[in-house]
Coordinates of C-alpha atoms and ligand atoms in Angstrom, one line a residue:
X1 CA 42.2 109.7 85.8
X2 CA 41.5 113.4 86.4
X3 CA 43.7 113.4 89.6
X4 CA 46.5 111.4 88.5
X5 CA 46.8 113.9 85.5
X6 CA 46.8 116.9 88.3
X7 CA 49.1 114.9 90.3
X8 CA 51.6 114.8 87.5
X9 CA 51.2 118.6 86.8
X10 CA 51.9 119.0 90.5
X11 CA 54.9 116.5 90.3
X12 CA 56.2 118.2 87.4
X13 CA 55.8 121.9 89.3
X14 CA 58.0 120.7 91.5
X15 CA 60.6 119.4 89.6
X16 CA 61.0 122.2 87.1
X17 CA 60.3 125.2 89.3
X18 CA 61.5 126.0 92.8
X19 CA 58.1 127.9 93.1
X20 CA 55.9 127.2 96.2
X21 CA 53.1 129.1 95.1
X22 CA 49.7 127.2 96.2
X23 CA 48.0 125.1 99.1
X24 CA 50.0 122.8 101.1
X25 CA 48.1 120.8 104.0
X26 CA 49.1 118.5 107.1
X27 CA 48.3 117.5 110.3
X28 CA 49.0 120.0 112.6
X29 CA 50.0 118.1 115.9
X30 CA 52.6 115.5 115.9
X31 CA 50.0 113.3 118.3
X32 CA 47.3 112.9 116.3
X33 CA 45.8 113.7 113.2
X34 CA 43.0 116.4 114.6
X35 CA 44.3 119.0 113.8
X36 CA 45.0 120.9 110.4
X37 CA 47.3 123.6 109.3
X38 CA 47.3 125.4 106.0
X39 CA 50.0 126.8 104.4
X40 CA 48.7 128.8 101.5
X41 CA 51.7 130.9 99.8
X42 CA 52.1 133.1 97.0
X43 CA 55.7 133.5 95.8
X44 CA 56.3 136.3 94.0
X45 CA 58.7 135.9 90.6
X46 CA 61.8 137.9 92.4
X47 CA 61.4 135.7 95.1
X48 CA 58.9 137.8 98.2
X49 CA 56.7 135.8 99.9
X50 CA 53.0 136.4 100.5
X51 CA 49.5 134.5 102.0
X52 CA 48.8 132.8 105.4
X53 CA 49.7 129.8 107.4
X54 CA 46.7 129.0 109.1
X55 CA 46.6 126.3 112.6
X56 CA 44.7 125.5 115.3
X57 CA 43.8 128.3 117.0
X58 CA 46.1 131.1 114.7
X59 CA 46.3 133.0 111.4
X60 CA 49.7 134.2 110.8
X61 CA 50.0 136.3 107.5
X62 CA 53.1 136.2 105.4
X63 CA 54.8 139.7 105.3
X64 CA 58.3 138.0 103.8
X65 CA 60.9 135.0 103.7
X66 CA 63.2 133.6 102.0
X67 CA 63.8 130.7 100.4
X68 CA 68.2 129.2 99.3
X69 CA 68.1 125.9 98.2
X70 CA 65.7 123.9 99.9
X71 CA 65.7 125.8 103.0
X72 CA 62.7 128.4 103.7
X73 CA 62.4 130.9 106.1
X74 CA 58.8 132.7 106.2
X75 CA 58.5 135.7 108.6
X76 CA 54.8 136.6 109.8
X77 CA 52.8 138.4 111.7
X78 CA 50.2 137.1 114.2
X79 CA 47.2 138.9 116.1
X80 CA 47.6 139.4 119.8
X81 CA 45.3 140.9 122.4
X82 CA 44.7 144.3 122.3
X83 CA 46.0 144.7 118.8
X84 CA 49.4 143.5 119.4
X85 CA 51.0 142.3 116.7
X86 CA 53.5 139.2 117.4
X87 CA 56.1 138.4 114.8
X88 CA 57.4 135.1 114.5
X89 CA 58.8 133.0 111.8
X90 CA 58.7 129.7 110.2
X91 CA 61.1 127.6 109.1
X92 CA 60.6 124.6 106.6
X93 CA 62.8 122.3 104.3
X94 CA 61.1 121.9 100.8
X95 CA 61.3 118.4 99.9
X96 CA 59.6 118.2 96.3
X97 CA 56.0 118.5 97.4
X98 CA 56.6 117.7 100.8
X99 CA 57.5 120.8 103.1
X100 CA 58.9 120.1 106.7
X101 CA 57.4 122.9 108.6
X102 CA 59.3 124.0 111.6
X103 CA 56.1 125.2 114.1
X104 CA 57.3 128.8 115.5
X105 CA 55.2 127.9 119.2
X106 CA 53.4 124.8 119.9
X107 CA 50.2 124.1 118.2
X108 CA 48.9 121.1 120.0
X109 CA 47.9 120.7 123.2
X110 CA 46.1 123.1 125.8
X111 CA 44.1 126.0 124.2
X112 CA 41.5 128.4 126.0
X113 CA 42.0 131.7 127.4
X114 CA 42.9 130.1 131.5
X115 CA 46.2 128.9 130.6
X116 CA 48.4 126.8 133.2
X117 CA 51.5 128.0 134.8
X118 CA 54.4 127.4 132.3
X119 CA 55.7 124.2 132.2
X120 CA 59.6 124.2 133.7
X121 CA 61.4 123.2 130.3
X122 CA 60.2 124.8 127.4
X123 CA 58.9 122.3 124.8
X124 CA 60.9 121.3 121.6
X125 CA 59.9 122.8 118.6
X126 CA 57.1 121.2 116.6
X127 CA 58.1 119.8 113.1
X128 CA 54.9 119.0 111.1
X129 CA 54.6 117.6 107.4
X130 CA 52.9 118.8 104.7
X131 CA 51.5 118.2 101.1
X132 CA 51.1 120.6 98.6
X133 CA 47.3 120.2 97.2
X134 CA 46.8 122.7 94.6
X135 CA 49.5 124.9 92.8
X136 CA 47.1 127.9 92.8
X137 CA 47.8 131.3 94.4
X138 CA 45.8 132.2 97.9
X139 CA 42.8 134.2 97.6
X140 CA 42.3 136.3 100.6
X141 CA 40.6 134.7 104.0
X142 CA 37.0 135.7 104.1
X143 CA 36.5 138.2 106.4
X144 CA 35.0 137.0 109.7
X145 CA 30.8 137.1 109.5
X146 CA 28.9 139.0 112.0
X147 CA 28.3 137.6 115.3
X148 CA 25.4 135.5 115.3
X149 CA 22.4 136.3 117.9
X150 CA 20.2 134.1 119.2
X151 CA 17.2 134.6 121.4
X152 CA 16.2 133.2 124.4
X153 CA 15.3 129.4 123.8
X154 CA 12.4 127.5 125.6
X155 CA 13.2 125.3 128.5
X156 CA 14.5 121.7 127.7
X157 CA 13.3 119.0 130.0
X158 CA 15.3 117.7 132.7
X159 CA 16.7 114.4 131.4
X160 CA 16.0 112.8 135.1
X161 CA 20.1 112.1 135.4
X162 CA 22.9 112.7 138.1
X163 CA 20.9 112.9 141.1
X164 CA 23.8 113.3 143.3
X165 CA 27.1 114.6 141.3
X166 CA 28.6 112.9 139.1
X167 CA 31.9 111.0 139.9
X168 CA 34.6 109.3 138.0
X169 CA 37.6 110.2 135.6
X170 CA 38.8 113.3 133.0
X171 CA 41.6 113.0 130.8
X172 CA 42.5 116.6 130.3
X173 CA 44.2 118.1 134.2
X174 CA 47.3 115.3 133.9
X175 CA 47.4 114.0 130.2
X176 CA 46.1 117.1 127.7
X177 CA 46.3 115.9 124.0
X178 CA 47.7 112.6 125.3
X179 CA 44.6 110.9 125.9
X180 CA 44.3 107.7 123.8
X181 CA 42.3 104.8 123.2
X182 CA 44.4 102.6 124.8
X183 CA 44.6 104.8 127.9
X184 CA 41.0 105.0 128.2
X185 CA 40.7 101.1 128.3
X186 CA 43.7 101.1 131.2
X187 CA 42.0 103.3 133.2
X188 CA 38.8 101.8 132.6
X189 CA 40.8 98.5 134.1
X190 CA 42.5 100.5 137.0
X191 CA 39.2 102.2 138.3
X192 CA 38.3 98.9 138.6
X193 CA 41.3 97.0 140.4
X194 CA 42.3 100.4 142.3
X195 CA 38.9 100.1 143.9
X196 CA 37.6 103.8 142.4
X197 CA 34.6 102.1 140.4
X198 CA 33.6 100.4 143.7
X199 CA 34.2 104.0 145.6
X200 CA 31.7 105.5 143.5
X201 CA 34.1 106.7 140.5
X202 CA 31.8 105.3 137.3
X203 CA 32.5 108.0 133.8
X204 CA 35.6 108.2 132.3
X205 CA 35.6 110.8 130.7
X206 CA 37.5 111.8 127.2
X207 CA 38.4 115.3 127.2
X208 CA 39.5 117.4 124.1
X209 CA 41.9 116.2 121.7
X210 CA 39.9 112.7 120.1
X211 CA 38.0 114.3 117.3
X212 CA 39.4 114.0 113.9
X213 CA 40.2 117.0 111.5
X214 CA 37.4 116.9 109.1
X215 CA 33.6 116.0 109.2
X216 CA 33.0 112.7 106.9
X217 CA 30.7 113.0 103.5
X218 CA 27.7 113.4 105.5
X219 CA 28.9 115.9 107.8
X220 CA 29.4 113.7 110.7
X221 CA 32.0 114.3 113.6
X222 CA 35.1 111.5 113.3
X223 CA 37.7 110.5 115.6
X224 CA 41.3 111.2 114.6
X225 CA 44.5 108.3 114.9
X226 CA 44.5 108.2 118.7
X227 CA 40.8 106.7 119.4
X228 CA 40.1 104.0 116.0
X229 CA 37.0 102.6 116.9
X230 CA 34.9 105.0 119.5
X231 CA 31.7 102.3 119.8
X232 CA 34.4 99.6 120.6
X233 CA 35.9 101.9 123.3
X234 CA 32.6 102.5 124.8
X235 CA 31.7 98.7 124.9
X236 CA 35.0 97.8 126.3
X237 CA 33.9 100.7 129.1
X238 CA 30.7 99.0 129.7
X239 CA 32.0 95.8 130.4
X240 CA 33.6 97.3 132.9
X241 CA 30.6 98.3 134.3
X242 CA 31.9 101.9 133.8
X243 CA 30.2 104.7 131.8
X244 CA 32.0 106.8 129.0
X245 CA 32.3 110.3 128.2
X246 CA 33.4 112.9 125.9
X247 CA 33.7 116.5 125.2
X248 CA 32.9 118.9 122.6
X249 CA 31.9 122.6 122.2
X250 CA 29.2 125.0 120.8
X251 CA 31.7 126.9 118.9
X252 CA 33.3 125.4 115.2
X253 CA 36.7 124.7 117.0
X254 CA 37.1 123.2 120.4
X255 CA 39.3 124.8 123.3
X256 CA 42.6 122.9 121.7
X257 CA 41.5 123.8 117.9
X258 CA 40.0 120.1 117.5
X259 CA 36.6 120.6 115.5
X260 CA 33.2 121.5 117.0
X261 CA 29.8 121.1 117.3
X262 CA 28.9 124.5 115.9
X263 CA 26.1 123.8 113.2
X264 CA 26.1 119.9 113.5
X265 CA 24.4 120.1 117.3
X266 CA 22.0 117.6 116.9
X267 CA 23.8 115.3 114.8
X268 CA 26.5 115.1 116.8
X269 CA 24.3 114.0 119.9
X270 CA 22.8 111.3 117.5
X271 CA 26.8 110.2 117.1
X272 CA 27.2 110.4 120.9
X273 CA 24.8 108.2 121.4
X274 CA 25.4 106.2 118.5
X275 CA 29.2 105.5 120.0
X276 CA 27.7 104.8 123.5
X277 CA 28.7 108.1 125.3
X278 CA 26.7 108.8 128.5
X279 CA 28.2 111.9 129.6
X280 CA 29.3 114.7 127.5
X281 CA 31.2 117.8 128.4
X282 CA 30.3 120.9 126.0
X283 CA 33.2 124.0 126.3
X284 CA 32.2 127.1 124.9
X285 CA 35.6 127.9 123.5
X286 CA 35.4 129.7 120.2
X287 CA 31.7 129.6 120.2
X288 CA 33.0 133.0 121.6
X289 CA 33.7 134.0 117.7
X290 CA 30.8 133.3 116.1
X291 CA 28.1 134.1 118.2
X292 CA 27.2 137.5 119.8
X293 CA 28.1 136.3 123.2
X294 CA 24.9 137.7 124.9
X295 CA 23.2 135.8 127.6
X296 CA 20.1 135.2 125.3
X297 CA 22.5 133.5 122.6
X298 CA 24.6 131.6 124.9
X299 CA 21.7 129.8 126.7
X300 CA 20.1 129.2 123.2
X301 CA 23.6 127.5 122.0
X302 CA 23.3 125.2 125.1
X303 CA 19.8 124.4 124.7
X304 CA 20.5 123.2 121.3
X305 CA 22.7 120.6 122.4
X306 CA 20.5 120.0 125.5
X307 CA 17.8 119.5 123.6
X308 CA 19.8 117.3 120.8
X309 CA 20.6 114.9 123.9
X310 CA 17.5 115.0 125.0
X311 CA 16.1 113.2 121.4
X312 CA 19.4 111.1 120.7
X313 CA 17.6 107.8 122.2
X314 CA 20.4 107.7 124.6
X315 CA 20.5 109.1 128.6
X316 CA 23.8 111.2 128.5
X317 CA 24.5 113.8 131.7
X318 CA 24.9 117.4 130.0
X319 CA 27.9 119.1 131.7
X320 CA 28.4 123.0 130.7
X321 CA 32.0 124.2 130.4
X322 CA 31.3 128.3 129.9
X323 CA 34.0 129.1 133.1
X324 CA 30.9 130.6 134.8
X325 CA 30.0 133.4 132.5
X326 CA 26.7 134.9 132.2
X327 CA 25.0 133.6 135.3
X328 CA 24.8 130.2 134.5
X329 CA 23.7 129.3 138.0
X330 CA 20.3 131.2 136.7
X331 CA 19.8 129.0 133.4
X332 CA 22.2 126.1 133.2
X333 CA 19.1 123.9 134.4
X334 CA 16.6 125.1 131.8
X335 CA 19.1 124.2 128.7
X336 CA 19.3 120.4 129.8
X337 CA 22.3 120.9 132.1
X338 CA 23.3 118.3 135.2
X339 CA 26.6 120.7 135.9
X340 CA 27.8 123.5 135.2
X341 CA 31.2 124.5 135.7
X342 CA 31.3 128.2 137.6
X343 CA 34.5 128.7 137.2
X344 CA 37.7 129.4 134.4
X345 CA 40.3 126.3 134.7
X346 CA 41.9 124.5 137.8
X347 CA 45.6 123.9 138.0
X348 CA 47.5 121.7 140.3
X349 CA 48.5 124.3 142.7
X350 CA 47.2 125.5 146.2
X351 CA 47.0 129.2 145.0
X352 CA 44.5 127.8 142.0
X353 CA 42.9 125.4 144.2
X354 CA 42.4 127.5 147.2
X355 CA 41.1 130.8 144.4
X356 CA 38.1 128.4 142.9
X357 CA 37.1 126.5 145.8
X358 CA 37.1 129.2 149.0
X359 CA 36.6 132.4 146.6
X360 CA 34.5 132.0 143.7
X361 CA 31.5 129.7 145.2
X362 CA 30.1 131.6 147.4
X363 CA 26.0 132.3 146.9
X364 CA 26.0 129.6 144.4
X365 CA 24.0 127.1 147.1
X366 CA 21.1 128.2 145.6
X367 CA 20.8 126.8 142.6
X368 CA 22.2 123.6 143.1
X369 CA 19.9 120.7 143.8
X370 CA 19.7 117.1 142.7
X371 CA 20.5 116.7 139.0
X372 CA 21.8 120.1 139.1
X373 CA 25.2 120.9 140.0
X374 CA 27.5 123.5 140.4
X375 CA 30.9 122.5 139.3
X376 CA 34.3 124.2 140.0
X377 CA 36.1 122.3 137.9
X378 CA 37.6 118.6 138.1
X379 CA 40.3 117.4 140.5
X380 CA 44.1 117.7 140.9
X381 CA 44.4 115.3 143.4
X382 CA 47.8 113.2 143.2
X383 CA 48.6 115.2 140.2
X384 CA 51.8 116.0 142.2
X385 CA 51.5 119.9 142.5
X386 CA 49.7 120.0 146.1
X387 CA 50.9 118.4 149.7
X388 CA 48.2 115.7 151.0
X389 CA 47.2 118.3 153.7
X390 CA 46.4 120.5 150.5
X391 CA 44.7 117.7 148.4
X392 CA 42.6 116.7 151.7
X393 CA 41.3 120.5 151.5
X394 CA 40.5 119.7 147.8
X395 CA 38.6 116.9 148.2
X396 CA 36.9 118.2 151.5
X397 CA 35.5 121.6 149.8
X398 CA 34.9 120.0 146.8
X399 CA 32.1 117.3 148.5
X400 CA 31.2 120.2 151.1
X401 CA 30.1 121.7 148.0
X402 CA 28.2 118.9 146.7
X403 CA 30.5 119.4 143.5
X404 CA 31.1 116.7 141.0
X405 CA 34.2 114.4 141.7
X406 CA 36.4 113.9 138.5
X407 CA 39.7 112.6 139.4
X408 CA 42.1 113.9 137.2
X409 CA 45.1 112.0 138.2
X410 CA 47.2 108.8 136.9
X411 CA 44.5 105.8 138.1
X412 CA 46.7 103.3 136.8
X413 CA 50.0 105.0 139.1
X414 CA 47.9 105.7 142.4
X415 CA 50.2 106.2 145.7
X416 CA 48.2 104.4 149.1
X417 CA 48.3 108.2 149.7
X418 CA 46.2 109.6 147.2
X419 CA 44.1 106.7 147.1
X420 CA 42.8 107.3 150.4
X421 CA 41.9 111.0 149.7
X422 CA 40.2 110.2 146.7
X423 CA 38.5 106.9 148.0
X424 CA 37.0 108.4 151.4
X425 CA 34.0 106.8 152.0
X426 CA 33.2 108.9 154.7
X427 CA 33.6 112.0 152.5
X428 CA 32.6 110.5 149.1
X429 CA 29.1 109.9 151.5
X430 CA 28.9 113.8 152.3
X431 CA 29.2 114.9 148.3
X432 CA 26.8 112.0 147.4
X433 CA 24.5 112.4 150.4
X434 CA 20.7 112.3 149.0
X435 CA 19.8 115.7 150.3
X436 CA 21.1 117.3 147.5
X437 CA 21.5 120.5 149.2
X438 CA 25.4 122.0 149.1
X439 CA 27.2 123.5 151.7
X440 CA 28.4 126.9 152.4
X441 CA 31.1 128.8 154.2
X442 CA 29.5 129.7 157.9
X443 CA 32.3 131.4 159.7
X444 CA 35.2 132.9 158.6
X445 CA 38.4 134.2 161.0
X446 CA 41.1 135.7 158.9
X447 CA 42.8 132.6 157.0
X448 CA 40.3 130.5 159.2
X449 CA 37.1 129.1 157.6
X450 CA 33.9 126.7 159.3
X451 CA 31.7 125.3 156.0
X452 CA 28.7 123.2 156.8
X453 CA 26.8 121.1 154.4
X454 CA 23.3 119.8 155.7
X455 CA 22.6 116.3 155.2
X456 CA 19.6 113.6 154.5
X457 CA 19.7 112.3 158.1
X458 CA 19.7 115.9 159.8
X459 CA 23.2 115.5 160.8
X460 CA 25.8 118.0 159.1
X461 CA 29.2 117.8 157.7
X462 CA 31.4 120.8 159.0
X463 CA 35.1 121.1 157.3
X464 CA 37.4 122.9 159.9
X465 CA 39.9 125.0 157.3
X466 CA 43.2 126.8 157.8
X467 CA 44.4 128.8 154.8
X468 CA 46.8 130.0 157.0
X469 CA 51.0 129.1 156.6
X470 CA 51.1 127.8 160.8
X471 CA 49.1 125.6 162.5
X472 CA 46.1 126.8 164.5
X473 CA 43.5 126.2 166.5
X474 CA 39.7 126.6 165.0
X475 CA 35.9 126.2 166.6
X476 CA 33.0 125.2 164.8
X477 CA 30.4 127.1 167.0
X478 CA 26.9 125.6 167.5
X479 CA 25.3 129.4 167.4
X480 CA 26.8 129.7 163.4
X481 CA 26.2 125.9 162.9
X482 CA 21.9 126.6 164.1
X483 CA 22.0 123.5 166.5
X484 CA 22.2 123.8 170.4
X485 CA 23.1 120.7 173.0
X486 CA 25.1 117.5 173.0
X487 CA 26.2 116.3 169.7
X488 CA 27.8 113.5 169.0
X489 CA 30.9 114.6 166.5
X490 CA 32.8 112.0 164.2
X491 CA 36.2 112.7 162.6
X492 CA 35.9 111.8 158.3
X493 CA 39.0 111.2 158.0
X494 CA 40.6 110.0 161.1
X495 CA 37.4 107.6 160.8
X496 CA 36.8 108.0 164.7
X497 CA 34.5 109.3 167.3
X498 CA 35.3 111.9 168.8
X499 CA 32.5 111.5 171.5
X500 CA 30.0 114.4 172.4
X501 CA 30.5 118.1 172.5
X502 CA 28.2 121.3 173.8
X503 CA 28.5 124.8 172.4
X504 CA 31.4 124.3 169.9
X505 CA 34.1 121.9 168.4
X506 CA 37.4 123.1 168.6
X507 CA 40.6 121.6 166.9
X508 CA 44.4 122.3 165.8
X509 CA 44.5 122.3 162.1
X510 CA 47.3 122.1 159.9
X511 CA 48.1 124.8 158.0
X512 CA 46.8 124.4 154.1
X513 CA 44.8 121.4 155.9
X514 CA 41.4 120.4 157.3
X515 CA 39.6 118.8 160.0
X516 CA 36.2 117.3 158.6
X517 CA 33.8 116.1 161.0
X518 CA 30.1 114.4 161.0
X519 CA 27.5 116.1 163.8
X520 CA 24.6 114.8 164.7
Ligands
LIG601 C1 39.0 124.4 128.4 C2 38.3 123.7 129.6 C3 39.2 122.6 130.2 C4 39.5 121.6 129.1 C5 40.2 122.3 127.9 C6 40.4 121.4 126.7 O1 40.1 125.1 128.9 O2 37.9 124.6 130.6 O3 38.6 122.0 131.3 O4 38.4 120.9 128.7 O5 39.4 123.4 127.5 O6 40.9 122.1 125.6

């Protein structure tokens, strides 16, 4: 009774009085409904504009505007980096208690701070609807608390998972907010008919953008429009014989503004595992505004959720998302972790590629070992962005490197091409091999590189690399490889044998390309 009498008073507001004074509230993205934004407006009785509009990842304040007829204009002022001020405007058609909003950049989407080249077109203005909730005046936003500190937490226990790296499928390097229940279940059918389940390939992975745009009654996390039924999703990925994941972060807003674990850690692992999730990928994102972002605090935030997977009743590989910050290397094992990622995000483009693969992995051998990975971040392969010579050096360095493979392509749209990078078995068996141990550069020659990954039978892997823009020729020597006499060298991808060598192997590589052999 009470509302219907406050939705009359706001029904008559808007009849009687072009004033738009008061809270107005909508989805923020036009793919889901995730995401919030808040208009909250004070209009002043000459007609000046004042309050915030407040999205994903942005508070813009109101600084003016304009409102003839039905048509509004607000001009505001957003925060930049190094206290930059950007000014942008709004611009909405007021429709009763309806406002069509007219987004000034997009909301939805990507977020975090390693931002992709710019797409080629730029993308159409965002339009999102909203409902005025309360005809009250905007009190001002609470300032921002102090950063919280943590200290260091005790060890949680290795959860006995991923003993060689994980494999299978992320939503987030081809489709972004996209992802959908019904493309979950289609890749879930193409791993298997494209033969990836069978290569190795078992998670598929949901990355940002399923989580709904408030917590329910009882503070649990909820899906929004684009995945219904999560525990349906996750039985229909099981009868597969496939494993599910999903993603989340430390902080109270996820990379792309979706919301977050922060204060709900251990209830949200008992929903994980409630759903049926076995893998779960935890970015730190805007964890980065609420805690003090020292290494004692960070590790304590990802022991929390460790630990909360740990007692959710379900196995579920912990993968760390914190771009390599901190030394991870030196605690991602003691908060739970399987993998950590060591590096900010890949994009489908040699100079990306090449940066995260060959540059920032170096020393990082060390701490990897089974059920501990290190992870430079998920594959681009047949993403389009890369020749095949270029996606064969991705999926070379990456299993060199005993890193976790996570296709990130269109399974269900796989040229022959790609599929045979991705499905390898040759290589798949140097990533997966037993050992454990990865693999590290050995010899480098200007754009020329030897890397050599010990494995279970003695034998090594040795990838043959040329950075370079020409063809040329490169030698794996014995002396940097520590083996001496005959050995016996097989090609892993021309599948051959390449009969014995002494002293060296020495090859013409394409340029961008590789030459990955087996030597026993
Ligand atoms: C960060 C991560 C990416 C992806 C996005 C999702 O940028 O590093 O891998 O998960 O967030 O918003």
């Amino acid at each position: 009774m009470r509302s219907r009498i406050a939705a009359l008073a706001l029904c008559a507001a808007s009849v009687y009085a072009a004033d738009l004074t008061g809270r107005w509230t909508g989805p923020a993205s036009t793919a889901d409904n995730g995401q919030e934004l808040v208009l909250a407006i004070k209009q002043a009785p000459g007609g000046g504009f004042s309050g915030y509009v407040q999205g994903p990842r942005a508070t813009d304040t109101i600084v003016g505007g304009k409102l003839e007829g039905a048509n509004l204009t607000l001009d505001v002022e957003r925060p930049g980096r190094n206290n930059a001020v950007q000014k942008l405007a709004y611009t909405g058609v007021v429709e009763g208690n309806k406002l069509k909003l007219t987004l000034p950049a997009p909301f939805g989407g990507r977020g975090g701070a390693q931002q992709k080249a710019p797409p080629k077109a730029p993308p159409a203005p965002q339009v999102v609807e909203l409902s005025r909730v309360s005809n009250d005046a905007p009190t001002p936003l609470p300032a921002r608390p102090a950063p919280v500190s943590l200290p260091m937490p005790e060890p949680v226990h290795a959860n006995g998972l991923a003993k060689t790296p994980p494999m299978g499928w992320n939503s987030w390097n081809k489709f972004r907010n996209q992802v959908s229940d019904k493309m979950v279940r289609e890749i879930a059918d193409a791993m298997v008919t494209s033969g990836m389940k069978a290569a190795g390939y078992i998670y598929v992975n949901i990355d940002d953008t399923w989580e709904g745009a408030h917590r329910d009654s009882q503070g649990n996390i909820t899906t929004n429009n684009k995945f219904p039924d999560m525990k349906a999703l996750s039985a229909y990925v099981h009868s597969k014989g496939l494993k599910l994941g999903i993603y989340s972060s430390p902080g109270p807003k996820t990379c792309a503004g979706y919301e977050g674990s922060y204060q709900h850690e251990e209830q949200d692992a008992k929903t994980f595992a409630a759903w049926g999730i076995d893998y779960l990928k935890y970015d730190w994102c805007s964890a980065s505004q609420v805690y003090d972002n020292t290494q004692a605090t960070m590790v304590n935030a990802y022991a929390k959720m460790g630990l909360g997977l740990l007692n959710s009743g379900r196995k579920i590989v912990y993968s760390l998302c914190q771009y390599g910050n901190l030394d991870v290397g030196a605690w991602g094992e003691k908060v739970g972790g399987n993998l950590w990622r060591t590096t900010g995000d890949i994009s489908d483009r040699w100079d990306s590629m090449q940066r995260l693969g060959f540059e920032l992995q170096t020393d990082r051998e060390k701490v990897a070992s089974p059920g501990h990975w290190n992870d430079p971040d998920m594959l681009e392969i047949g993403n389009g962005g890369m020749t095949n010579d270029e996606y064969k050096t991705h999926m070379s360095l990456w299993s060199i490197l005993a890193s976790p493979l996570l296709a990130g392509n269109d399974i269900r749209d796989m040229k022959p091409e790609i599929a045979d990078i991705l499905m390898n078995k040759e290589v798949i068996a140097v990533d997966q091999d037993k050992l454990g141990k990865q693999g590290k550069r050995v010899a480098k020659d200007g754009d020329k590189e030897v890397w050599a990954k010990p494995l279970a039978d003695g034998s090594q892997a040795v990838a043959l690399f040329n950075r370079g823009a020409d063809s040329a020729n490169v030698t794996a020597k014995w002396s940097d490889l520590g083996i001496n006499g005959s050995r016996a060298i097989r090609d892993l991808w021309k599948h051959a044998d390449l009969g014995k060598k002494s002293g060296e192997f020495s090859t013409v590589v394409p340029s961008h390309g590789v030459v990955m052999v087996r030597i026993k």
